[in-house]
Tab-separated table of C-alpha atoms in Angstrom:
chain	number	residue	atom	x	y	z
A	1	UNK	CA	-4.530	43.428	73.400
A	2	UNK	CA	-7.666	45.741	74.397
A	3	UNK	CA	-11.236	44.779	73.509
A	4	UNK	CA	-10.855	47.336	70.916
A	5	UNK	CA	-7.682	46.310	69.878
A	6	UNK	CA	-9.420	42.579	69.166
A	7	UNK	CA	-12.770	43.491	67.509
A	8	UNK	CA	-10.544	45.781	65.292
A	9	UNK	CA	-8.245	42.673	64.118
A	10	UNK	CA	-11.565	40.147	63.996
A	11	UNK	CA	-13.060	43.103	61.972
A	12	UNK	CA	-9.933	42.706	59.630
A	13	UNK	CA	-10.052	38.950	59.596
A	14	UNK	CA	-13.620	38.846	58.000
A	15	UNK	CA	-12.870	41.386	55.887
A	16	UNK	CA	-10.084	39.443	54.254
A	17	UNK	CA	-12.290	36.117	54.338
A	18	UNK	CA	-15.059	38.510	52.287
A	19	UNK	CA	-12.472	39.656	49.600
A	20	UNK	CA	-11.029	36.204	49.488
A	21	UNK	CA	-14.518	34.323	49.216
A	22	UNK	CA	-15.257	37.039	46.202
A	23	UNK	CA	-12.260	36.426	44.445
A	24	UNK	CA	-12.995	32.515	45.047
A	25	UNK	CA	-16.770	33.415	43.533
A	26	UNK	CA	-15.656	35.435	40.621
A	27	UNK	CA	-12.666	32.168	39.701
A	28	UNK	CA	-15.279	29.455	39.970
A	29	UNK	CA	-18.217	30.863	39.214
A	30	UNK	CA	-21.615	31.685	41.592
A	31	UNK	CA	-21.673	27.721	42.598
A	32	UNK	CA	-24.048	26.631	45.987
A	33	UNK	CA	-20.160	26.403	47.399
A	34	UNK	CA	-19.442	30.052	46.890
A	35	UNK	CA	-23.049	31.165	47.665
A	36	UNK	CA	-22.648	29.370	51.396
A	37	UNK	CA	-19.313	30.214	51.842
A	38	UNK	CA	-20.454	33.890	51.007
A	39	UNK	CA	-23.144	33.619	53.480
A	40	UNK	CA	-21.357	32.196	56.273
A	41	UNK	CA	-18.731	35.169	55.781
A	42	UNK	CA	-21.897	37.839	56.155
A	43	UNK	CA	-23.191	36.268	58.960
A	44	UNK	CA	-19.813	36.149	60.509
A	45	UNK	CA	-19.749	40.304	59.784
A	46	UNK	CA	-23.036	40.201	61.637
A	47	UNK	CA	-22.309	38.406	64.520
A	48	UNK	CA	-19.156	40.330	65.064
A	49	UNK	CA	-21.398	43.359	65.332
A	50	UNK	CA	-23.447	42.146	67.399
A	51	UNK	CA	-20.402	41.239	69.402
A	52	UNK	CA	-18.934	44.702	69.452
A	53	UNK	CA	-22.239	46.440	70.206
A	54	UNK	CA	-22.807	44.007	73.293
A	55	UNK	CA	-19.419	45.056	74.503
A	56	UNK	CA	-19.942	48.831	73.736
A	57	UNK	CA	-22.617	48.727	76.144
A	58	UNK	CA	-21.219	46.551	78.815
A	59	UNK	CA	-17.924	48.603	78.248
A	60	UNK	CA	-19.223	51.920	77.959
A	61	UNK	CA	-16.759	54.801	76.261
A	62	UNK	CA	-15.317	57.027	79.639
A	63	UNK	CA	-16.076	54.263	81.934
A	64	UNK	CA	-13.336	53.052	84.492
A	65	UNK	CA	-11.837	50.292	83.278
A	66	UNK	CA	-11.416	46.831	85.397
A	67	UNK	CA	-8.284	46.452	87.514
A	68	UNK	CA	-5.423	44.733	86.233
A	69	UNK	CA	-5.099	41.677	88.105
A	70	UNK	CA	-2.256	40.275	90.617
A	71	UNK	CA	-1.324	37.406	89.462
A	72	UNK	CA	-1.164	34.861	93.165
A	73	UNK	CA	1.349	32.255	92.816
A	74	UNK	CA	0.644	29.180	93.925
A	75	UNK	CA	4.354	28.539	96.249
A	76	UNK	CA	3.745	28.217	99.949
A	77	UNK	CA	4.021	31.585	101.882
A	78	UNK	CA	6.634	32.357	104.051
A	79	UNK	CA	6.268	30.824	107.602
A	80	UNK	CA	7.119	34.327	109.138
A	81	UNK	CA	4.406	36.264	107.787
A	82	UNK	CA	2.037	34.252	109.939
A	83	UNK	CA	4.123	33.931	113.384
A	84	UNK	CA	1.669	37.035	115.267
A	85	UNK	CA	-1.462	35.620	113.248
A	86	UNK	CA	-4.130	33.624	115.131
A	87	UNK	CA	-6.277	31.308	113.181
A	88	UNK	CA	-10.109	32.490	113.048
A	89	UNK	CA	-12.746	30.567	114.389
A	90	UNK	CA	-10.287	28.170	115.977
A	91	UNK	CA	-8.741	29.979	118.935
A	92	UNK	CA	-5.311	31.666	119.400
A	93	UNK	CA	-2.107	29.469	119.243
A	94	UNK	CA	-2.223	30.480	123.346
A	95	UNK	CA	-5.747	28.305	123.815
A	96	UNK	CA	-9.199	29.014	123.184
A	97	UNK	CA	-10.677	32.337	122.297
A	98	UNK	CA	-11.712	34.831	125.027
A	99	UNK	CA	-15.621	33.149	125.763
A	100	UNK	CA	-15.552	30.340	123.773
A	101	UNK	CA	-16.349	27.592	125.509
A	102	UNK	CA	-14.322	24.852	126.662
A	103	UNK	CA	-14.023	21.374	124.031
């Protein structure tokens, strides 16, 4: 899913939890239960909007979006792709580098 694609559902989550934690007030009654539990639901709504305006900015509309990632696995590489490949810092496979000196 895209970031959008998230906030949207967490948007839709805490709506539900807001219509659900009314219909729980308006059964029981307004009880310090419901009160909190109405609370806790608003400050959720904040928080996510604070959330999605963070990522607005950081993720600004037109921008280019990140490169998917290549996924490296973590098998052993094929002995052949290294056979012309000399090792950095420690010489070629034929001896030491050209004016290194001698160990």
């Amino acid at each position: 899913m895209s970031l959008h694609e998230e906030l949207a559902a967490a948007r839709r989550c805490v709506d539900d939890l807001t219509h659900r934690v009314l219909n729980l007030e308006r059964a029981l009654g307004p009880g310090i239960e419901t009160r909190r539990l109405r609370g806790d639901a608003e400050r959720l709504r904040e928080s996510l909007a604070l959330l999605a305006a963070a990522a607005a900015a950081a993720h600004p509309a037109g921008a280019p979006a990140a490169p998917d990632l290549v996924p490296v696995p973590d098998t052993p590489y094929d002995d052949r792709l290294w056979v012309d490949a000399d090792d950095e810092g420690l010489g070629t496979r034929r001896g030491p580098a050209p004016g290194a000196p001698a160990t």
